[in-house]
């Protein structure tokens, strides 16, 4: 049953890793041409954009998957009903994004003042970011349609084109010296705007001449499902971006943007874990929201959780055992924050776990639980940030996020077992956690007397041992999985 999910995850994964790696090249580039404060602006902007995207997508992406599945279950003219779902969700998100852009345009001055001195000097930054958000929201439902139709390669090619264009323009602007002008880091977001606009135009042929048109009776039903997801999404994304805002506003003195820049650079190093969660999400969301029988769903979700944790622990070890090498990705002045990398990575692992725990309430259309979970995380983040960030700066922010993600995992698991018990293999999951902890702390404290070269060799052996153990423990057919993925691309 999980073979399809594994194949789709691998397909999205290989493609996403390649695409995001290209985008990843901007981190070492930016952290070498910008100082900590300038890169802090980039970090600030790219923390705010995902929040705006979640707000304006209104939970419609998950709603689209759920209601297209409903169309199949209800029968009749399935294709026409699916088209109606697509037109309505696309119309609603596009309308909201357009209104958002017009409001930002009208209220540019007060918004710039609220965001800080840099944006008062450059209010055009705010308008450009709003343009990016609007165009990206216009693209969300058409991209979801490609996933729902299983058109993974088309999806990935468009994403790759967007990233290649963005990276090419960003580096090109630097080569010709635009970052040295008074507009400065604004050229970073100009590159993004051009890439987003071109991608949207390239995406339009895939909508098959369907226009965004809202069917209000259908939309009322969709909103009943999506509003809790919207509220949850706002709280969840706020929980992810608010750590940057807390650093920006709570760090004493004039070093706030520099601290933000260091934190943002280290978070970028941890992007490998985020990539894995993202590629899993792209495959898992349409997979688990399709027409499973209840017991089959429980069995599949329990198994996928185990494999997700297993893979996450391997990735975690692959980064933390060699964190000094990963530190070379960012500029020298940013490497002082490398000690928070394990904390940031484990926060990303916990985020993936509670994402796995979310499928049952999305399937059962009890999305009210999403809000309860994410608001708990947000409350923990805000409360602890006021205590830890003024005292410890970006290090405090990293630990706050870890604690908040842990609280959401605990609450998610508790609600799941109370309302929709799923037999997760807790013993095996705990085994992988304990093995990872033993290897990590063994490497940190057990090899102190060794030379750097011998320490590095021992870490390689530990990492290979962890991979081998996972493959042996789960009896994974690596050759079969590789053949299946290659066959999917070849076809």
mmCIF file with all atom_site columns, C-alpha atoms in Angstrom, residues 67-82:
data_model
loop_
_atom_site.group_PDB
_atom_site.id
_atom_site.type_symbol
_atom_site.label_atom_id
_atom_site.label_alt_id
_atom_site.label_comp_id
_atom_site.label_asym_id
_atom_site.label_entity_id
_atom_site.label_seq_id
_atom_site.pdbx_PDB_ins_code
_atom_site.Cartn_x
_atom_site.Cartn_y
_atom_site.Cartn_z
_atom_site.occupancy
_atom_site.B_iso_or_equiv
_atom_site.pdbx_formal_charge
_atom_site.auth_seq_id
_atom_site.auth_comp_id
_atom_site.auth_asym_id
_atom_site.auth_atom_id
_atom_site.pdbx_PDB_model_num
ATOM 1  C CA . UNK A 1 67 ? -13.423 17.932 -2.493  1.00 0.00 ? 67 UNK A CA 1
ATOM 2  C CA . UNK A 1 68 ? -12.059 16.390 -5.679  1.00 0.00 ? 68 UNK A CA 1
ATOM 3  C CA . UNK A 1 69 ? -12.047 13.080 -3.783  1.00 0.00 ? 69 UNK A CA 1
ATOM 4  C CA . UNK A 1 70 ? -15.642 13.756 -2.781  1.00 0.00 ? 70 UNK A CA 1
ATOM 5  C CA . UNK A 1 71 ? -16.515 14.297 -6.442  1.00 0.00 ? 71 UNK A CA 1
ATOM 6  C CA . UNK A 1 72 ? -15.175 10.827 -7.227  1.00 0.00 ? 72 UNK A CA 1
ATOM 7  C CA . UNK A 1 73 ? -17.070 9.272  -4.325  1.00 0.00 ? 73 UNK A CA 1
ATOM 8  C CA . UNK A 1 74 ? -20.373 10.937 -5.249  1.00 0.00 ? 74 UNK A CA 1
ATOM 9  C CA . UNK A 1 75 ? -20.259 9.867  -8.911  1.00 0.00 ? 75 UNK A CA 1
ATOM 10 C CA . UNK A 1 76 ? -22.174 11.646 -11.676 1.00 0.00 ? 76 UNK A CA 1
ATOM 11 C CA . UNK A 1 77 ? -20.174 13.850 -13.997 1.00 0.00 ? 77 UNK A CA 1
ATOM 12 C CA . UNK A 1 78 ? -16.924 13.515 -12.061 1.00 0.00 ? 78 UNK A CA 1
ATOM 13 C CA . UNK A 1 79 ? -14.788 15.605 -14.400 1.00 0.00 ? 79 UNK A CA 1
ATOM 14 C CA . UNK A 1 80 ? -17.277 18.475 -14.446 1.00 0.00 ? 80 UNK A CA 1
ATOM 15 C CA . UNK A 1 81 ? -17.583 18.428 -10.658 1.00 0.00 ? 81 UNK A CA 1
ATOM 16 C CA . UNK A 1 82 ? -13.805 18.404 -10.284 1.00 0.00 ? 82 UNK A CA 1
#
